[in-house]
PDB file of C-alpha atoms in Angstrom:
ATOM      1  CA  MET A   1      12.577  -7.625 -59.000  1.00  0.00           C
ATOM      2  CA  LYS A   2      10.329  -9.329 -56.341  1.00  0.00           C
ATOM      3  CA  LYS A   3      13.563 -10.102 -54.354  1.00  0.00           C
ATOM      4  CA  VAL A   4      14.716  -6.490 -54.483  1.00  0.00           C
ATOM      5  CA  PHE A   5      11.334  -5.159 -53.400  1.00  0.00           C
ATOM      6  CA  THR A   6      10.993  -7.750 -50.617  1.00  0.00           C
ATOM      7  CA  THR A   7      14.537  -6.904 -49.432  1.00  0.00           C
ATOM      8  CA  VAL A   8      13.800  -3.148 -49.487  1.00  0.00           C
ATOM      9  CA  VAL A   9      10.473  -3.677 -47.491  1.00  0.00           C
ATOM     10  CA  LEU A  10      12.201  -6.000 -45.072  1.00  0.00           C
ATOM     11  CA  ALA A  11      15.057  -3.436 -44.609  1.00  0.00           C
ATOM     12  CA  MET A  12      12.595  -0.642 -43.951  1.00  0.00           C
ATOM     13  CA  ALA A  13      10.671  -2.640 -41.468  1.00  0.00           C
ATOM     14  CA  LEU A  14      13.838  -3.625 -39.584  1.00  0.00           C
ATOM     15  CA  SER A  15      15.156  -0.117 -39.543  1.00  0.00           C
ATOM     16  CA  ALA A  16      11.693   1.103 -38.219  1.00  0.00           C
ATOM     17  CA  CYS A  17      11.734  -1.428 -35.452  1.00  0.00           C
ATOM     18  CA  ALA A  18      15.426  -0.579 -34.597  1.00  0.00           C
ATOM     19  CA  GLY A  19      14.527   3.113 -34.487  1.00  0.00           C
ATOM     20  CA  ASN A  20      11.759   2.519 -31.943  1.00  0.00           C
ATOM     21  CA  ALA A  21      13.778   0.251 -29.687  1.00  0.00           C
ATOM     22  CA  PRO A  22      15.550   2.956 -27.866  1.00  0.00           C
ATOM     23  CA  VAL A  23      12.364   4.964 -27.466  1.00  0.00           C
ATOM     24  CA  ASN A  24      10.612   1.794 -26.157  1.00  0.00           C
ATOM     25  CA  ASN A  25      13.410   1.097 -23.704  1.00  0.00           C
ATOM     26  CA  ALA A  26      13.420   4.684 -22.492  1.00  0.00           C
ATOM     27  CA  GLN A  27       9.586   4.530 -22.073  1.00  0.00           C
ATOM     28  CA  LYS A  28       9.857   1.278 -20.137  1.00  0.00           C
ATOM     29  CA  GLN A  29      12.671   2.593 -17.929  1.00  0.00           C
ATOM     30  CA  ALA A  30      10.667   5.794 -17.209  1.00  0.00           C
ATOM     31  CA  LYS A  31       7.632   3.561 -16.170  1.00  0.00           C
ATOM     32  CA  TYR A  32       9.985   1.407 -14.073  1.00  0.00           C
ATOM     33  CA  ASN A  33      11.237   4.578 -12.280  1.00  0.00           C
ATOM     34  CA  GLU A  34       7.625   5.772 -11.780  1.00  0.00           C
ATOM     35  CA  LEU A  35       6.479   2.405 -10.395  1.00  0.00           C
ATOM     36  CA  SER A  36       9.540   2.290  -8.011  1.00  0.00           C
ATOM     37  CA  LYS A  37       8.931   5.620  -6.489  1.00  0.00           C
ATOM     38  CA  CYS A  38       7.799   5.366  -2.810  1.00  0.00           C
ATOM     39  CA  ASP A  39       6.372   7.963  -0.449  1.00  0.00           C
ATOM     40  CA  VAL A  40       6.493   6.690   3.174  1.00  0.00           C
ATOM     41  CA  ASN A  41       5.875  10.263   4.539  1.00  0.00           C
ATOM     42  CA  ILE A  42       2.634   9.419   6.391  1.00  0.00           C
ATOM     43  CA  GLU A  43       1.935  12.274   8.673  1.00  0.00           C
ATOM     44  CA  PRO A  44       1.045  11.376  12.259  1.00  0.00           C
ATOM     45  CA  VAL A  45      -2.417  12.566  13.456  1.00  0.00           C
ATOM     46  CA  SER A  46      -2.561  16.323  13.995  1.00  0.00           C
ATOM     47  CA  LYS A  47      -5.197  16.003  16.725  1.00  0.00           C
ATOM     48  CA  VAL A  48      -4.736  13.131  19.144  1.00  0.00           C
ATOM     49  CA  PRO A  49      -7.944  11.249  19.897  1.00  0.00           C
ATOM     50  CA  MET A  50      -9.231  12.069  23.368  1.00  0.00           C
ATOM     51  CA  ASN A  51     -11.887   9.518  23.804  1.00  0.00           C
ATOM     52  CA  LYS A  52     -12.795   5.964  22.722  1.00  0.00           C
ATOM     53  CA  MET A  53     -15.153   7.227  19.913  1.00  0.00           C
ATOM     54  CA  GLU A  54     -12.437   9.321  18.358  1.00  0.00           C
ATOM     55  CA  PHE A  55      -9.836   6.529  18.782  1.00  0.00           C
ATOM     56  CA  ALA A  56     -12.145   3.988  17.197  1.00  0.00           C
ATOM     57  CA  GLU A  57     -12.688   6.391  14.255  1.00  0.00           C
ATOM     58  CA  TYR A  58      -8.925   7.007  14.049  1.00  0.00           C
ATOM     59  CA  LEU A  59      -8.366   3.198  13.819  1.00  0.00           C
ATOM     60  CA  SER A  60     -11.070   2.743  11.196  1.00  0.00           C
ATOM     61  CA  THR A  61      -9.645   5.608   9.103  1.00  0.00           C
ATOM     62  CA  GLN A  62      -6.159   4.149   9.249  1.00  0.00           C
ATOM     63  CA  ALA A  63      -7.423   0.663   8.331  1.00  0.00           C
ATOM     64  CA  ARG A  64      -9.177   2.187   5.261  1.00  0.00           C
ATOM     65  CA  ASN A  65      -5.990   4.009   4.442  1.00  0.00           C
ATOM     66  CA  ALA A  66      -3.990   0.755   4.711  1.00  0.00           C
ATOM     67  CA  SER A  67      -6.476  -0.920   2.426  1.00  0.00           C
ATOM     68  CA  ALA A  68      -6.016   1.809  -0.056  1.00  0.00           C
ATOM     69  CA  ASP A  69      -2.269   1.394   0.063  1.00  0.00           C
ATOM     70  CA  GLN A  70      -2.662  -2.272  -0.496  1.00  0.00           C
ATOM     71  CA  PHE A  71      -4.865  -1.491  -3.479  1.00  0.00           C
ATOM     72  CA  VAL A  72      -2.260   0.798  -4.970  1.00  0.00           C
ATOM     73  CA  ILE A  73       0.501  -1.797  -4.452  1.00  0.00           C
ATOM     74  CA  GLN A  74      -1.607  -4.426  -6.246  1.00  0.00           C
ATOM     75  CA  LYS A  75      -2.288  -2.121  -9.199  1.00  0.00           C
ATOM     76  CA  ARG A  76       1.459  -1.300  -9.453  1.00  0.00           C
ATOM     77  CA  MET A  77       2.279  -4.919  -9.645  1.00  0.00           C
ATOM     78  CA  GLU A  78      -0.318  -5.336 -12.404  1.00  0.00           C
ATOM     79  CA  ILE A  79       1.118  -2.397 -14.318  1.00  0.00           C
ATOM     80  CA  LEU A  80       4.578  -3.926 -13.959  1.00  0.00           C
ATOM     81  CA  GLN A  81       3.270  -7.165 -15.466  1.00  0.00           C
ATOM     82  CA  LEU A  82       1.955  -5.252 -18.430  1.00  0.00           C
ATOM     83  CA  VAL A  83       5.125  -3.178 -18.984  1.00  0.00           C
ATOM     84  CA  GLY A  84       7.418  -6.170 -18.491  1.00  0.00           C
ATOM     85  CA  TRP A  85       8.508  -7.876 -15.283  1.00  0.00           C
ATOM     86  CA  ASN A  86      11.571  -6.529 -13.506  1.00  0.00           C
ATOM     87  CA  ASP A  87      12.496  -8.164 -10.276  1.00  0.00           C
ATOM     88  CA  SER A  88      14.132  -5.042  -8.693  1.00  0.00           C
ATOM     89  CA  VAL A  89      11.122  -2.921  -9.478  1.00  0.00           C
ATOM     90  CA  ALA A  90       8.793  -5.589  -8.046  1.00  0.00           C
ATOM     91  CA  ASP A  91      11.005  -5.627  -4.957  1.00  0.00           C
ATOM     92  CA  ALA A  92      10.851  -1.932  -4.717  1.00  0.00           C
ATOM     93  CA  ILE A  93       6.999  -1.883  -4.931  1.00  0.00           C
ATOM     94  CA  ALA A  94       6.708  -4.559  -2.285  1.00  0.00           C
ATOM     95  CA  THR A  95       9.198  -2.879   0.058  1.00  0.00           C
ATOM     96  CA  CYS A  96       7.244   0.288  -0.327  1.00  0.00           C
ATOM     97  CA  GLY A  97       4.069  -1.418   0.755  1.00  0.00           C
ATOM     98  CA  ALA A  98       5.809  -2.993   3.791  1.00  0.00           C
ATOM     99  CA  ASN A  99       7.398   0.400   4.718  1.00  0.00           C
ATOM    100  CA  ARG A 100       4.019   2.163   4.566  1.00  0.00           C
ATOM    101  CA  LYS A 101       2.391  -0.445   6.713  1.00  0.00           C
ATOM    102  CA  ASN A 102       5.192  -0.099   9.238  1.00  0.00           C
ATOM    103  CA  LYS A 103       4.988   3.689   9.243  1.00  0.00           C
ATOM    104  CA  ARG A 104       1.156   3.458   9.939  1.00  0.00           C
ATOM    105  CA  LYS A 105       1.696   1.047  12.731  1.00  0.00           C
ATOM    106  CA  GLU A 106       4.488   3.237  14.147  1.00  0.00           C
ATOM    107  CA  ASN A 107       2.199   6.286  14.109  1.00  0.00           C
ATOM    108  CA  ALA A 108      -0.766   4.410  15.511  1.00  0.00           C
ATOM    109  CA  SER A 109       1.346   2.971  18.340  1.00  0.00           C
ATOM    110  CA  GLY A 110       1.974   6.404  19.876  1.00  0.00           C
ATOM    111  CA  VAL A 111      -1.637   7.168  19.845  1.00  0.00           C
ATOM    112  CA  PHE A 112      -2.488   3.776  21.299  1.00  0.00           C
ATOM    113  CA  GLU A 113      -0.138   4.304  24.224  1.00  0.00           C
ATOM    114  CA  ILE A 114      -1.685   7.662  24.979  1.00  0.00           C
ATOM    115  CA  MET A 115      -5.130   6.150  25.037  1.00  0.00           C
ATOM    116  CA  LYS A 116      -4.057   3.050  27.021  1.00  0.00           C
ATOM    117  CA  SER A 117      -2.386   5.278  29.713  1.00  0.00           C
ATOM    118  CA  SER A 118      -5.455   7.562  30.044  1.00  0.00           C
ATOM    119  CA  THR A 119      -7.913   4.598  30.305  1.00  0.00           C
ATOM    120  CA  LYS A 120      -8.615   3.606  33.886  1.00  0.00           C
ATOM    121  CA  ASP A 121     -11.424   0.958  33.596  1.00  0.00           C
ATOM    122  CA  ALA A 122      -9.897  -2.530  33.339  1.00  0.00           C
ATOM    123  CA  GLU A 123     -12.672  -3.826  30.978  1.00  0.00           C
ATOM    124  CA  GLU A 124     -12.404  -0.812  28.716  1.00  0.00           C
ATOM    125  CA  LYS A 125      -8.607  -1.105  28.660  1.00  0.00           C
ATOM    126  CA  ARG A 126      -8.946  -4.879  27.670  1.00  0.00           C
ATOM    127  CA  ALA A 127     -11.325  -3.916  24.843  1.00  0.00           C
ATOM    128  CA  LEU A 128      -8.927  -1.040  23.765  1.00  0.00           C
ATOM    129  CA  VAL A 129      -6.003  -3.551  23.628  1.00  0.00           C
ATOM    130  CA  GLU A 130      -8.078  -6.097  21.696  1.00  0.00           C
ATOM    131  CA  ALA A 131      -9.332  -3.398  19.170  1.00  0.00           C
ATOM    132  CA  TYR A 132      -5.765  -2.149  18.732  1.00  0.00           C
ATOM    133  CA  SER A 133      -4.320  -5.760  18.254  1.00  0.00           C
ATOM    134  CA  SER A 134      -7.055  -6.618  15.735  1.00  0.00           C
ATOM    135  CA  TRP A 135      -6.276  -3.393  13.882  1.00  0.00           C
ATOM    136  CA  GLU A 136      -2.544  -4.291  13.643  1.00  0.00           C
ATOM    137  CA  THR A 137      -3.499  -7.768  12.412  1.00  0.00           C
ATOM    138  CA  HIS A 138      -5.848  -6.281   9.790  1.00  0.00           C
ATOM    139  CA  VAL A 139      -3.299  -3.747   8.502  1.00  0.00           C
ATOM    140  CA  THR A 140      -0.659  -6.427   8.208  1.00  0.00           C
ATOM    141  CA  SER A 141      -2.591  -9.195   6.612  1.00  0.00           C
ATOM    142  CA  GLN A 142      -5.455  -7.372   4.744  1.00  0.00           C
ATOM    143  CA  THR A 143      -7.726 -10.555   4.740  1.00  0.00           C
ATOM    144  CA  PRO A 144     -11.506 -10.444   4.902  1.00  0.00           C
ATOM    145  CA  LEU A 145     -11.382 -12.455   8.156  1.00  0.00           C
ATOM    146  CA  ALA A 146      -8.958  -9.909   9.786  1.00  0.00           C
ATOM    147  CA  LYS A 147     -11.179  -7.056   8.678  1.00  0.00           C
ATOM    148  CA  GLN A 148     -14.237  -8.725  10.152  1.00  0.00           C
ATOM    149  CA  ASP A 149     -12.428  -9.320  13.501  1.00  0.00           C
ATOM    150  CA  PHE A 150     -11.271  -5.723  13.484  1.00  0.00           C
ATOM    151  CA  ASP A 151     -14.786  -4.412  12.798  1.00  0.00           C
ATOM    152  CA  SER A 152     -16.142  -6.555  15.614  1.00  0.00           C
ATOM    153  CA  LYS A 153     -13.555  -5.598  18.237  1.00  0.00           C
ATOM    154  CA  VAL A 154     -13.483  -1.885  17.407  1.00  0.00           C
ATOM    155  CA  GLY A 155     -17.312  -1.822  17.378  1.00  0.00           C
ATOM    156  CA  TYR A 156     -17.420  -3.443  20.817  1.00  0.00           C
ATOM    157  CA  TYR A 157     -14.798  -0.935  22.175  1.00  0.00           C
ATOM    158  CA  LYS A 158     -16.631   2.006  20.736  1.00  0.00           C
ATOM    159  CA  ASN A 159     -20.015   1.042  22.091  1.00  0.00           C
ATOM    160  CA  MET A 160     -19.120  -0.189  25.519  1.00  0.00           C
TER     161      MET A 160
END
């Protein structure tokens, strides 16, 4: 009698697990699809900065946005670890982050060229180039040292 009861309980448990497996796999695949989505449609600035204060603010805003992008990428990777690691999804997440950084740099490059061509003073132009270069480094690496260097250079450029 005990063997029959144990067999029935075991069979019910296994059938319950088997019934949930497709749902669990479907949920996991849905989460993978959600994590793999990437929006690189970063709109260029609608109003081009016309002076160094506006350009410095533009760079600072883009640096904050790049930091937010990096935070989202890190959180997606953490969620992926919780759901179950998948190399192709991890690659899609990392590629998305790189594409967003490249799009930000591409958009800022045009604004930088406009500012550079309109800057006549040699010292101001040097400060502009240094601020932009440190911004690119900060957006690419996202390290505290790069942020500190960017803050210093953009502050110098803005206040000269």
